[in-house]
Short mmCIF file of C-alpha atoms in Angstrom, two decimals:
data_model
loop_
_atom_site.label_atom_id
_atom_site.label_comp_id
_atom_site.label_asym_id
_atom_site.label_seq_id
_atom_site.Cartn_x
_atom_site.Cartn_y
_atom_site.Cartn_z
CA MET A 850 0.00 0.00 0.00
CA ALA A 851 1.40 3.36 -1.01
CA SER A 852 1.84 5.34 2.19
CA THR A 853 4.15 8.17 1.12
CA VAL A 854 3.68 11.03 -1.28
CA ARG A 855 6.52 9.71 -3.46
CA ALA A 856 4.98 6.24 -3.69
CA ARG A 857 1.54 7.61 -4.46
CA SER A 858 2.96 9.93 -7.12
CA ALA A 859 4.92 7.07 -8.73
CA MET A 860 1.86 4.82 -8.73
CA ALA A 861 -0.31 7.57 -10.22
CA ALA A 862 2.27 8.23 -12.95
CA ALA A 863 2.49 4.50 -13.76
CA LEU A 864 -1.29 4.17 -13.99
CA ALA A 865 -1.55 7.30 -16.12
CA MET A 866 1.17 6.05 -18.49
CA ALA A 867 -0.51 2.63 -18.71
CA ALA A 868 -3.84 4.25 -19.54
CA VAL A 869 -2.25 6.49 -22.19
CA LEU A 870 -0.37 3.60 -23.77
CA ALA A 871 -3.44 1.35 -23.76
CA THR A 872 -5.67 3.99 -25.30
CA GLY A 873 -3.10 5.28 -27.77
CA GLY A 874 -1.91 1.78 -28.70
CA LEU A 875 -5.42 0.54 -29.34
CA TRP A 876 -6.18 3.61 -31.44
CA LEU A 877 -2.94 3.26 -33.40
CA TYR A 878 -3.46 -0.48 -33.96
CA THR A 879 -7.04 0.02 -35.15
CA LEU A 880 -6.15 2.96 -37.40
CA LEU A 881 -3.15 1.19 -38.93
CA ARG A 882 -5.03 -2.05 -39.60
CA ALA A 883 -7.99 -0.22 -41.15
CA ASN A 884 -5.66 1.80 -43.37
CA LEU A 885 -3.70 -1.25 -44.51
CA LEU A 886 -6.88 -3.21 -45.13
CA ASP A 887 -8.34 -0.35 -47.18
CA ASN A 888 -5.18 -0.14 -49.28
CA THR A 889 -5.12 -3.89 -49.85
CA THR A 890 -8.81 -3.93 -50.78
CA GLY A 891 -8.25 -1.06 -53.22
CA ARG A 892 -5.33 -2.83 -54.92
CA THR A 893 -7.33 -6.05 -55.11
CA GLU A 894 -10.35 -4.32 -56.64
CA LEU A 895 -8.15 -2.55 -59.18
CA ALA A 896 -6.75 -5.90 -60.32
CA ALA A 897 -10.28 -7.29 -60.65
CA ARG A 898 -11.45 -4.33 -62.70
CA LYS A 899 -8.50 -4.61 -65.08
CA VAL A 900 -9.44 -8.22 -65.80
CA ALA A 901 -13.12 -7.22 -66.09
CA ALA A 902 -12.13 -4.72 -68.76
CA GLN A 903 -10.29 -7.48 -70.63
CA VAL A 904 -13.37 -9.71 -70.43
CA ASP A 905 -15.56 -6.97 -71.85
CA SER A 906 -13.14 -6.30 -74.67
CA ARG A 907 -12.47 -9.99 -75.43
CA THR A 908 -8.74 -9.53 -74.81
CA LEU A 909 -8.35 -12.37 -72.35
CA PRO A 910 -5.34 -14.63 -72.99
CA PRO A 911 -6.16 -17.84 -74.81
CA GLY A 912 -6.69 -20.99 -72.76
CA GLY A 913 -8.14 -19.07 -69.79
CA ARG A 914 -4.71 -18.48 -68.30
CA LEU A 915 -4.47 -14.99 -66.82
CA PRO A 916 -1.10 -13.38 -66.12
CA ALA A 917 -0.05 -12.97 -62.51
CA PRO A 918 -1.61 -9.80 -61.11
CA GLU A 919 0.53 -6.87 -60.02
CA ARG A 920 1.01 -5.00 -56.72
CA GLY A 921 0.86 -8.04 -54.48
CA VAL A 922 -2.55 -9.41 -55.54
CA ASP A 923 -2.37 -13.21 -55.28
CA LEU A 924 -5.18 -14.46 -57.51
CA VAL A 925 -7.62 -13.25 -60.15
CA LEU A 926 -10.28 -15.49 -61.65
CA VAL A 927 -13.37 -15.15 -63.86
CA ARG A 928 -16.55 -17.16 -63.37
CA ASP A 929 -19.64 -17.34 -65.49
CA ALA A 930 -23.23 -17.17 -64.27
CA GLN A 931 -23.19 -20.92 -63.41
CA GLY A 932 -20.11 -20.50 -61.22
CA ARG A 933 -17.68 -22.20 -63.57
CA THR A 934 -14.17 -20.80 -63.65
CA VAL A 935 -13.56 -19.38 -67.10
CA ALA A 936 -10.11 -17.93 -66.50
CA THR A 937 -7.67 -17.78 -63.60
CA SER A 938 -4.19 -16.56 -62.80
CA GLY A 939 -3.49 -19.49 -60.49
CA ASP A 940 -4.01 -23.22 -60.17
CA PRO A 941 -7.71 -24.02 -60.81
CA ALA A 942 -7.49 -26.77 -58.20
CA ASP A 943 -6.32 -24.32 -55.55
CA THR A 944 -9.16 -21.85 -55.88
CA PRO A 945 -10.30 -20.55 -52.47
CA ASP A 946 -13.86 -20.88 -51.26
CA LEU A 947 -15.43 -17.55 -52.06
CA GLY A 948 -18.65 -18.42 -50.25
CA GLU A 949 -21.64 -16.28 -51.08
CA LEU A 950 -19.55 -13.30 -52.18
CA ARG A 951 -21.40 -11.66 -55.07
CA PRO A 952 -21.14 -8.25 -56.67
CA GLY A 953 -23.39 -5.55 -55.29
CA PRO A 954 -26.42 -4.53 -57.32
CA GLY A 955 -26.02 -1.53 -59.59
CA GLY A 956 -26.82 1.81 -58.17
CA GLY A 957 -24.91 1.58 -54.94
CA SER A 958 -22.11 -0.18 -53.14
CA ARG A 959 -22.75 -2.30 -50.09
CA GLY A 960 -20.88 -3.94 -47.25
CA GLY A 961 -17.33 -3.38 -46.07
CA ALA A 962 -14.05 -5.15 -45.56
CA GLY A 963 -13.75 -7.10 -42.40
CA ASP A 964 -17.04 -8.91 -41.80
CA GLY A 965 -18.00 -10.69 -45.00
CA SER A 966 -19.74 -7.84 -46.76
CA GLY A 967 -18.56 -4.33 -47.40
CA ASP A 968 -18.32 -1.20 -49.41
CA GLY A 969 -16.28 -1.43 -52.55
CA SER A 970 -14.92 1.52 -54.42
CA GLY A 971 -17.49 1.04 -57.21
CA ASP A 972 -21.22 0.49 -57.29
CA ASP A 973 -20.91 -3.01 -58.90
CA SER A 974 -18.34 -4.54 -56.53
CA ARG A 975 -18.25 -6.11 -53.12
CA SER A 976 -15.32 -7.00 -50.87
CA ALA A 977 -14.97 -9.40 -47.97
CA VAL A 978 -12.30 -10.73 -45.61
CA LEU A 979 -12.30 -14.53 -45.99
CA ALA A 980 -11.81 -16.65 -42.88
CA PRO A 981 -8.97 -19.23 -43.00
CA GLU A 982 -10.06 -22.50 -44.62
CA ARG A 983 -7.91 -24.51 -42.22
CA PRO A 984 -6.15 -23.84 -38.89
CA GLY A 985 -2.96 -21.88 -39.35
CA ALA A 986 -3.89 -20.58 -42.79
CA GLU A 987 -3.75 -16.88 -43.52
CA ARG A 988 -6.77 -14.71 -43.99
CA ARG A 989 -7.50 -13.20 -47.39
CA VAL A 990 -9.45 -10.27 -48.78
CA ALA A 991 -11.57 -10.93 -51.87
CA VAL A 992 -13.29 -8.50 -54.24
CA ALA A 993 -16.03 -9.44 -56.70
CA VAL A 994 -16.71 -7.24 -59.76
CA GLU A 995 -19.56 -7.92 -62.17
CA THR A 996 -19.02 -7.59 -65.90
CA ALA A 997 -21.35 -8.12 -68.88
CA GLY A 998 -19.04 -10.77 -70.25
CA PRO A 999 -17.69 -11.20 -73.75
CA PRO A 1000 -19.89 -10.28 -76.74
CA GLY A 1001 -22.59 -12.87 -77.25
CA ALA A 1002 -22.66 -13.95 -73.58
CA HIS A 1003 -26.18 -14.51 -72.33
CA ALA A 1004 -25.41 -13.89 -68.65
CA PRO A 1005 -23.00 -11.62 -66.80
CA HIS A 1006 -19.63 -12.87 -65.60
CA THR A 1007 -17.99 -12.19 -62.25
CA VAL A 1008 -14.35 -11.33 -61.77
CA TYR A 1009 -12.82 -12.24 -58.41
CA ALA A 1010 -9.52 -10.95 -57.06
CA VAL A 1011 -7.95 -12.35 -53.89
CA THR A 1012 -5.05 -11.00 -51.81
CA VAL A 1013 -3.56 -12.78 -48.80
CA LEU A 1014 -3.48 -10.52 -45.72
CA GLY A 1015 -0.11 -11.77 -44.58
CA ASP A 1016 1.58 -8.38 -44.92
CA VAL A 1017 -1.27 -6.65 -43.10
CA ASP A 1018 -1.21 -9.21 -40.29
CA ASP A 1019 2.58 -9.03 -40.08
CA ALA A 1020 2.58 -5.22 -39.90
CA THR A 1021 -0.19 -4.99 -37.33
CA GLY A 1022 1.31 -7.86 -35.35
CA ALA A 1023 4.68 -6.11 -35.27
CA VAL A 1024 3.03 -2.90 -34.06
CA ALA A 1025 1.10 -4.78 -31.37
CA ALA A 1026 4.23 -6.62 -30.25
CA GLY A 1027 6.17 -3.38 -30.16
CA LEU A 1028 3.51 -1.70 -28.06
CA LEU A 1029 3.31 -4.63 -25.66
CA ALA A 1030 7.10 -4.86 -25.38
CA GLY A 1031 7.57 -1.12 -24.96
CA ALA A 1032 4.77 -0.56 -22.45
CA PRO A 1033 6.49 -2.02 -19.32
CA PRO A 1034 9.71 0.02 -19.76
CA LEU A 1035 7.72 3.19 -20.41
CA ILE A 1036 5.49 2.57 -17.41
CA GLY A 1037 8.56 1.87 -15.27
CA PHE A 1038 10.28 4.99 -16.57
CA ALA A 1039 7.22 7.13 -15.78
CA ALA A 1040 7.05 5.72 -12.25
CA ALA A 1041 10.79 6.21 -11.69
CA LEU A 1042 10.67 9.75 -13.08
CA ALA A 1043 7.71 10.62 -10.83
CA TRP A 1044 9.54 9.05 -7.86
CA TRP A 1045 12.68 11.11 -8.57
CA VAL A 1046 10.86 14.37 -9.30
CA THR A 1047 8.67 14.03 -6.21
CA GLY A 1048 11.65 13.19 -4.05
CA HIS A 1049 13.60 16.15 -5.42
CA ALA A 1050 10.63 18.44 -4.85
CA LEU A 1051 10.02 17.14 -1.32
CA ARG A 1052 13.66 17.27 -0.25
CA PRO A 1053 13.21 20.77 1.21
CA VAL A 1054 10.12 19.51 3.06
CA THR A 1055 12.22 16.78 4.66
CA ALA A 1056 14.79 19.37 5.72
CA ILE A 1057 12.01 21.60 7.07
CA ARG A 1058 10.49 18.70 9.03
CA SER A 1059 13.85 17.66 10.48
CA GLU A 1060 14.74 21.19 11.56
CA LEU A 1061 11.26 21.83 12.95
CA ALA A 1062 11.43 18.62 14.98
CA ALA A 1063 14.66 19.94 16.57
CA VAL A 1064 12.95 23.11 17.80
CA THR A 1065 12.40 22.94 21.55
CA ALA A 1066 11.33 25.37 24.24
CA SER A 1067 15.00 26.13 24.91
CA GLU A 1068 15.93 26.49 21.22
CA LEU A 1069 13.26 28.71 19.75
CA ASP A 1070 15.93 30.60 17.82
CA ARG A 1071 16.29 27.78 15.27
CA ARG A 1072 14.84 28.34 11.80
CA VAL A 1073 13.99 25.96 8.99
CA PRO A 1074 15.99 26.26 5.73
CA ASP A 1075 14.47 28.47 3.06
CA PRO A 1076 14.90 26.84 -0.39
CA GLY A 1077 14.33 30.15 -2.13
CA GLY A 1078 12.02 30.85 -5.03
CA ALA A 1079 8.32 31.54 -4.96
CA ASP A 1080 6.83 28.05 -5.03
CA GLU A 1081 4.57 26.53 -2.38
CA ILE A 1082 7.42 24.86 -0.46
CA ALA A 1083 9.38 28.12 -0.23
CA GLN A 1084 6.24 29.87 0.99
CA LEU A 1085 5.75 27.09 3.54
CA ALA A 1086 9.31 27.54 4.83
CA ARG A 1087 8.82 31.30 5.18
CA THR A 1088 5.49 30.83 6.93
CA VAL A 1089 7.07 28.36 9.36
CA ASN A 1090 9.92 30.79 10.06
CA ASP A 1091 7.46 33.64 10.58
CA THR A 1092 5.54 31.44 13.01
CA LEU A 1093 8.77 30.59 14.85
CA ASP A 1094 9.59 34.31 15.00
CA ARG A 1095 6.23 35.00 16.62
CA LEU A 1096 6.70 32.09 19.03
CA GLU A 1097 10.16 33.34 19.98
CA ARG A 1098 8.88 36.87 20.54
CA ALA A 1099 5.93 35.55 22.54
CA ASP A 1100 8.26 33.38 24.63
CA ALA A 1101 10.58 36.33 25.20
CA ARG A 1102 7.64 38.49 26.26
CA GLN A 1103 6.41 35.76 28.57
CA ARG A 1104 9.84 35.34 30.15
CA GLN A 1105 10.23 39.09 30.56
CA PHE A 1106 6.70 39.33 31.92
CA THR A 1107 7.44 36.59 34.45
CA ALA A 1108 10.66 38.27 35.51
CA ASP A 1109 8.97 41.67 35.81
CA ALA A 1110 6.04 40.23 37.72
CA SER A 1111 8.39 38.45 40.12
CA HIS A 1112 10.31 41.69 40.65
CA GLU A 1113 7.14 43.71 41.21
CA LEU A 1114 5.72 41.21 43.66
CA ARG A 1115 8.98 40.70 45.53
CA ASN A 1116 9.32 44.30 46.71
CA PRO A 1117 5.90 44.69 48.37
CA LEU A 1118 6.11 41.18 49.79
CA ALA A 1119 9.46 41.98 51.37
CA ALA A 1120 8.07 45.26 52.72
CA VAL A 1121 5.00 43.54 54.23
CA ARG A 1122 7.18 40.86 55.81
CA SER A 1123 9.60 43.43 57.23
CA ARG A 1124 6.83 45.57 58.71
CA LEU A 1125 5.05 42.58 60.20
CA GLU A 1126 8.31 41.29 61.73
CA VAL A 1127 8.91 44.71 63.28
CA ALA A 1128 5.37 44.77 64.57
CA LEU A 1129 5.75 41.31 66.15
CA THR A 1130 8.83 42.44 68.13
CA MET A 1131 6.73 45.04 69.92
CA ASP A 1132 4.41 44.36 72.78
CA ARG A 1133 1.82 46.58 71.18
CA PRO A 1134 2.35 47.07 67.41
CA ASP A 1135 2.15 50.66 66.39
CA ARG A 1136 -0.64 51.72 64.08
CA GLU A 1137 1.74 53.15 61.48
CA SER A 1138 3.46 49.79 60.81
CA VAL A 1139 0.11 47.98 60.43
CA ALA A 1140 -1.20 50.72 58.10
CA ALA A 1141 1.96 50.49 55.93
CA ALA A 1142 1.62 46.70 55.76
CA LEU A 1143 -2.02 47.10 54.75
CA ALA A 1144 -1.05 49.56 51.99
CA ASP A 1145 1.55 47.14 50.64
CA THR A 1146 -1.03 44.34 50.76
CA GLU A 1147 -3.47 46.46 48.77
CA ARG A 1148 -0.75 47.11 46.22
CA LEU A 1149 -0.21 43.36 45.92
CA GLN A 1150 -3.93 42.92 45.33
CA ARG A 1151 -3.89 45.52 42.58
CA ILE A 1152 -0.92 43.85 40.87
CA ALA A 1153 -2.60 40.45 41.10
CA ALA A 1154 -5.85 41.85 39.69
CA ASP A 1155 -4.02 43.52 36.81
CA LEU A 1156 -2.09 40.33 36.04
CA LEU A 1157 -5.30 38.34 36.03
CA LEU A 1158 -6.96 40.85 33.68
CA LEU A 1159 -4.00 40.74 31.29
CA ALA A 1160 -4.11 36.94 31.29
CA ARG A 1161 -7.78 37.06 30.38
CA LEU A 1162 -7.14 39.60 27.64
CA ASP A 1163 -4.31 37.46 26.22
CA GLY A 1164 -6.09 34.13 26.02
CA GLY A 1165 -9.71 34.72 26.82
CA PRO A 1166 -12.75 35.24 24.60
CA GLY A 1167 -13.27 38.47 22.74
CA PRO A 1168 -15.12 41.38 24.33
CA ARG A 1169 -18.88 41.65 24.30
CA SER A 1170 -20.30 43.89 21.61
CA GLU A 1171 -23.17 46.13 22.59
CA PRO A 1172 -24.03 49.78 22.05
CA VAL A 1173 -21.99 52.11 24.24
CA ASP A 1174 -21.65 55.90 24.43
CA LEU A 1175 -18.03 56.92 25.00
CA ALA A 1176 -19.07 60.46 25.94
CA LEU A 1177 -21.25 59.04 28.72
CA LEU A 1178 -18.41 56.77 29.90
CA ALA A 1179 -16.09 59.78 30.09
CA ALA A 1180 -18.66 61.86 32.02
CA GLU A 1181 -19.22 59.04 34.53
CA ASP A 1182 -15.48 58.57 35.09
CA VAL A 1183 -14.95 62.29 35.71
CA ALA A 1184 -17.93 62.42 38.08
CA ARG A 1185 -16.69 59.48 40.18
CA ARG A 1186 -13.30 60.95 40.91
CA GLY A 1187 -14.40 63.63 43.37
CA GLY A 1188 -11.65 66.17 44.00
CA PRO A 1189 -8.32 65.06 42.47
CA ARG A 1190 -5.15 66.96 43.22
CA VAL A 1191 -5.31 68.64 39.79
CA ALA A 1192 -8.23 69.99 37.78
CA LEU A 1193 -10.10 67.36 35.75
CA ARG A 1194 -12.11 68.73 32.83
CA LEU A 1195 -14.54 66.98 30.45
CA ASP A 1196 -14.85 67.93 26.77
CA ALA A 1197 -17.73 65.94 25.23
CA ARG A 1198 -20.07 68.06 23.13
CA ALA A 1199 -22.22 65.22 21.72
CA PRO A 1200 -22.81 61.49 22.19
CA VAL A 1201 -20.15 59.25 20.69
CA PRO A 1202 -21.82 55.93 19.89
CA ALA A 1203 -19.70 52.80 19.46
CA ALA A 1204 -19.94 49.04 19.90
CA GLY A 1205 -18.01 47.19 22.57
CA ASP A 1206 -17.81 45.98 26.15
CA PRO A 1207 -18.72 48.91 28.44
CA ALA A 1208 -16.93 47.44 31.48
CA ARG A 1209 -13.63 46.94 29.67
CA LEU A 1210 -13.78 50.29 27.89
CA GLU A 1211 -14.48 51.94 31.22
CA ARG A 1212 -11.39 50.20 32.67
CA ALA A 1213 -9.24 51.36 29.74
CA LEU A 1214 -10.39 54.98 30.17
CA ALA A 1215 -9.80 54.82 33.91
CA ASN A 1216 -6.23 53.63 33.38
CA LEU A 1217 -5.54 56.49 30.93
CA VAL A 1218 -6.96 59.06 33.34
CA ASP A 1219 -5.01 57.56 36.29
CA ASN A 1220 -1.80 57.83 34.30
CA ALA A 1221 -2.52 61.46 33.36
CA LEU A 1222 -3.38 62.45 36.95
CA ARG A 1223 -0.15 60.89 38.14
CA TYR A 1224 2.01 63.19 35.97
CA ALA A 1225 -0.13 66.31 35.38
CA ARG A 1226 0.93 69.61 36.90
CA ALA A 1227 -2.36 71.52 36.92
CA GLU A 1228 -4.98 70.07 34.54
CA VAL A 1229 -6.18 66.90 32.81
CA VAL A 1230 -8.66 67.07 29.93
CA VAL A 1231 -10.81 64.10 28.91
CA ARG A 1232 -12.34 64.36 25.42
CA ALA A 1233 -14.80 62.11 23.58
CA ALA A 1234 -15.42 62.65 19.86
CA ALA A 1235 -16.13 60.92 16.57
CA ASP A 1236 -13.38 60.86 13.94
CA MET A 1237 -14.55 60.44 10.34
CA ALA A 1238 -11.16 61.14 8.73
CA ALA A 1239 -10.31 59.15 5.59
CA GLY A 1240 -13.80 57.72 5.54
CA HIS A 1241 -13.26 55.58 8.65
CA GLY A 1242 -15.74 55.81 11.46
CA TRP A 1243 -13.80 55.90 14.71
CA ALA A 1244 -14.94 56.61 18.23
CA VAL A 1245 -12.16 58.43 20.09
CA LEU A 1246 -11.33 58.91 23.76
CA GLU A 1247 -8.48 61.33 24.41
CA VAL A 1248 -6.79 62.10 27.71
CA ALA A 1249 -4.34 65.04 27.75
CA ASP A 1250 -2.24 66.38 30.62
CA ASP A 1251 0.16 69.27 31.08
CA GLY A 1252 2.92 67.19 32.62
CA PRO A 1253 6.48 66.57 31.38
CA GLY A 1254 5.23 64.60 28.39
CA ILE A 1255 6.60 61.40 26.88
CA PRO A 1256 9.82 61.45 24.84
CA GLU A 1257 9.29 60.38 21.24
CA ALA A 1258 11.59 57.37 21.64
CA ASP A 1259 9.43 56.04 24.50
CA ARG A 1260 5.95 56.58 23.01
CA ASP A 1261 5.63 52.92 22.07
CA ARG A 1262 7.55 51.54 25.03
CA VAL A 1263 5.21 53.07 27.63
CA PHE A 1264 2.55 50.54 26.59
CA GLU A 1265 4.77 47.58 27.44
CA ARG A 1266 4.13 45.74 30.66
CA PHE A 1267 5.88 46.92 33.85
CA VAL A 1268 7.49 49.84 32.00
CA ARG A 1269 7.83 53.11 33.95
CA LEU A 1270 9.66 56.11 32.62
CA ASP A 1271 9.97 57.33 36.20
CA ALA A 1272 10.03 54.15 38.26
CA GLY A 1273 10.49 55.79 41.64
CA ARG A 1274 7.50 58.14 41.24
CA GLY A 1275 5.39 55.26 39.89
CA ARG A 1276 5.92 53.10 42.95
CA ALA A 1277 5.45 55.99 45.36
CA SER A 1278 2.04 56.77 43.89
CA GLY A 1279 0.96 53.16 43.76
CA GLY A 1280 1.30 52.49 40.00
CA THR A 1281 1.87 48.90 38.86
CA GLY A 1282 3.29 49.61 35.41
CA LEU A 1283 0.41 47.65 33.83
CA GLY A 1284 -2.25 50.33 33.35
CA LEU A 1285 -1.28 51.48 29.85
CA ALA A 1286 -0.59 47.89 28.73
CA ILE A 1287 -4.10 46.92 29.83
CA ALA A 1288 -5.61 49.91 28.01
CA ARG A 1289 -3.84 48.98 24.79
CA GLU A 1290 -4.90 45.32 24.99
CA ILE A 1291 -8.52 46.35 25.56
CA ALA A 1292 -8.43 48.72 22.58
CA ARG A 1293 -6.89 46.08 20.32
CA ALA A 1294 -9.45 43.52 21.41
CA HIS A 1295 -12.09 45.98 20.13
CA GLY A 1296 -10.31 46.41 16.79
CA GLY A 1297 -8.63 49.70 17.69
CA ASP A 1298 -5.46 50.91 19.38
CA VAL A 1299 -3.97 53.45 21.79
CA ARG A 1300 -1.27 55.93 20.81
CA ALA A 1301 0.85 58.40 22.77
CA LEU A 1302 1.12 61.84 21.16
CA PRO A 1303 2.48 65.20 22.28
CA ALA A 1304 -0.04 67.70 23.62
CA PRO A 1305 -0.19 71.05 21.77
CA GLY A 1306 0.76 73.08 24.86
CA GLY A 1307 3.21 70.53 26.26
CA GLY A 1308 2.54 67.35 28.16
CA ALA A 1309 1.22 63.99 26.95
CA ARG A 1310 -1.86 63.05 24.97
CA LEU A 1311 -3.09 59.45 25.02
CA VAL A 1312 -5.60 58.68 22.24
CA LEU A 1313 -7.79 55.54 22.28
CA ARG A 1314 -9.68 54.70 19.06
CA ILE A 1315 -12.15 51.93 18.36
CA PRO A 1316 -14.46 51.40 15.38
CA ARG A 1317 -17.88 53.01 15.74
CA ARG A 1318 -19.54 49.79 14.51
#
């Protein structure tokens, strides 16, 4: 049973070659035999007509002995209406049995060579292929032509011409033998060629498979060989390498994320432990140590909650899609914040309808506002608007502050996890370094994104866009 692509290709090529040879050989054999038989019948009929012309003109040789016919015709004989042989070119005792072969009636030819009756080339002739009279004898083609006979004859005469089909049988037999002898080598050659071509074509696949099997969790930097070109195998190799690139980047991000999470959790855990140990050495723990331990514990809870949310955003289902008004979300967030240390102003002149998960969009906006409040000097502005630029319908939330701003080189890096441009101030104010990363993941889950841009009057401007539908 063919179990490999090479074996299946070789078998298919062999079967296809066998089918082509069988069909083509049968067609060639049939066409050649019909052509040879037609030529032989034509030559035989011509010989009969020549003798018929001699009968009509009373130019037959004396004694009823006809000369040997030309062009390979074996026998010509003339019979009268009673079936008596009047003249022959051969031995009268060796005359073949012509059966019921008779000339066709005037006005149309009938019958055909090959089955005992056939079309002649004239309207007063008939041809037939005579079966062997004894086993091993050769077949013959016979043609009967009617003639009026010599002057004074009271009944028409019939001229018969006979040609042995030995040459036809030899030629067709040689063709058949050649086809049968040549078929196995050709079939074998087709199978071998398909085997070699398939193996040559699949050699890069074998190399790709071997290299891919060697890729492990500790060796994600390995790449499969690229055979070059633009065929399907080359495209497969590039796709595999692109996939390995993404896996390596994902693994690097996961390792970095694990290291950053461990670092972030280690500091508050050490602080909690230290404060609790100090408190245990006292007869009556002071309230300040317990309050500091509680604050560090709350920070740990926030980090754990943010990590859990990021894990859900990375591998969880997509967000719900329902109508949501971003202007209303912005107004509710501003109203909930009470009296922040800097002025918080809302700029939403009209509803901004969109489709998405209200809870997650609210969390993304809250993270952007928290980040702006952390760095603003005097004011934070929250805007909600619709952007129809370039024909795209976007719903936009924008949070701008008048703080130190974000350097251009760091405008993409601030959305990475656990990244702080001012790490000391971030920890002092309780930031986890995950807020902007969460906002970006939420926006991307909705088909949008978050970008950091400079504010016109200085400071930072964080712009969240999602499709309106």
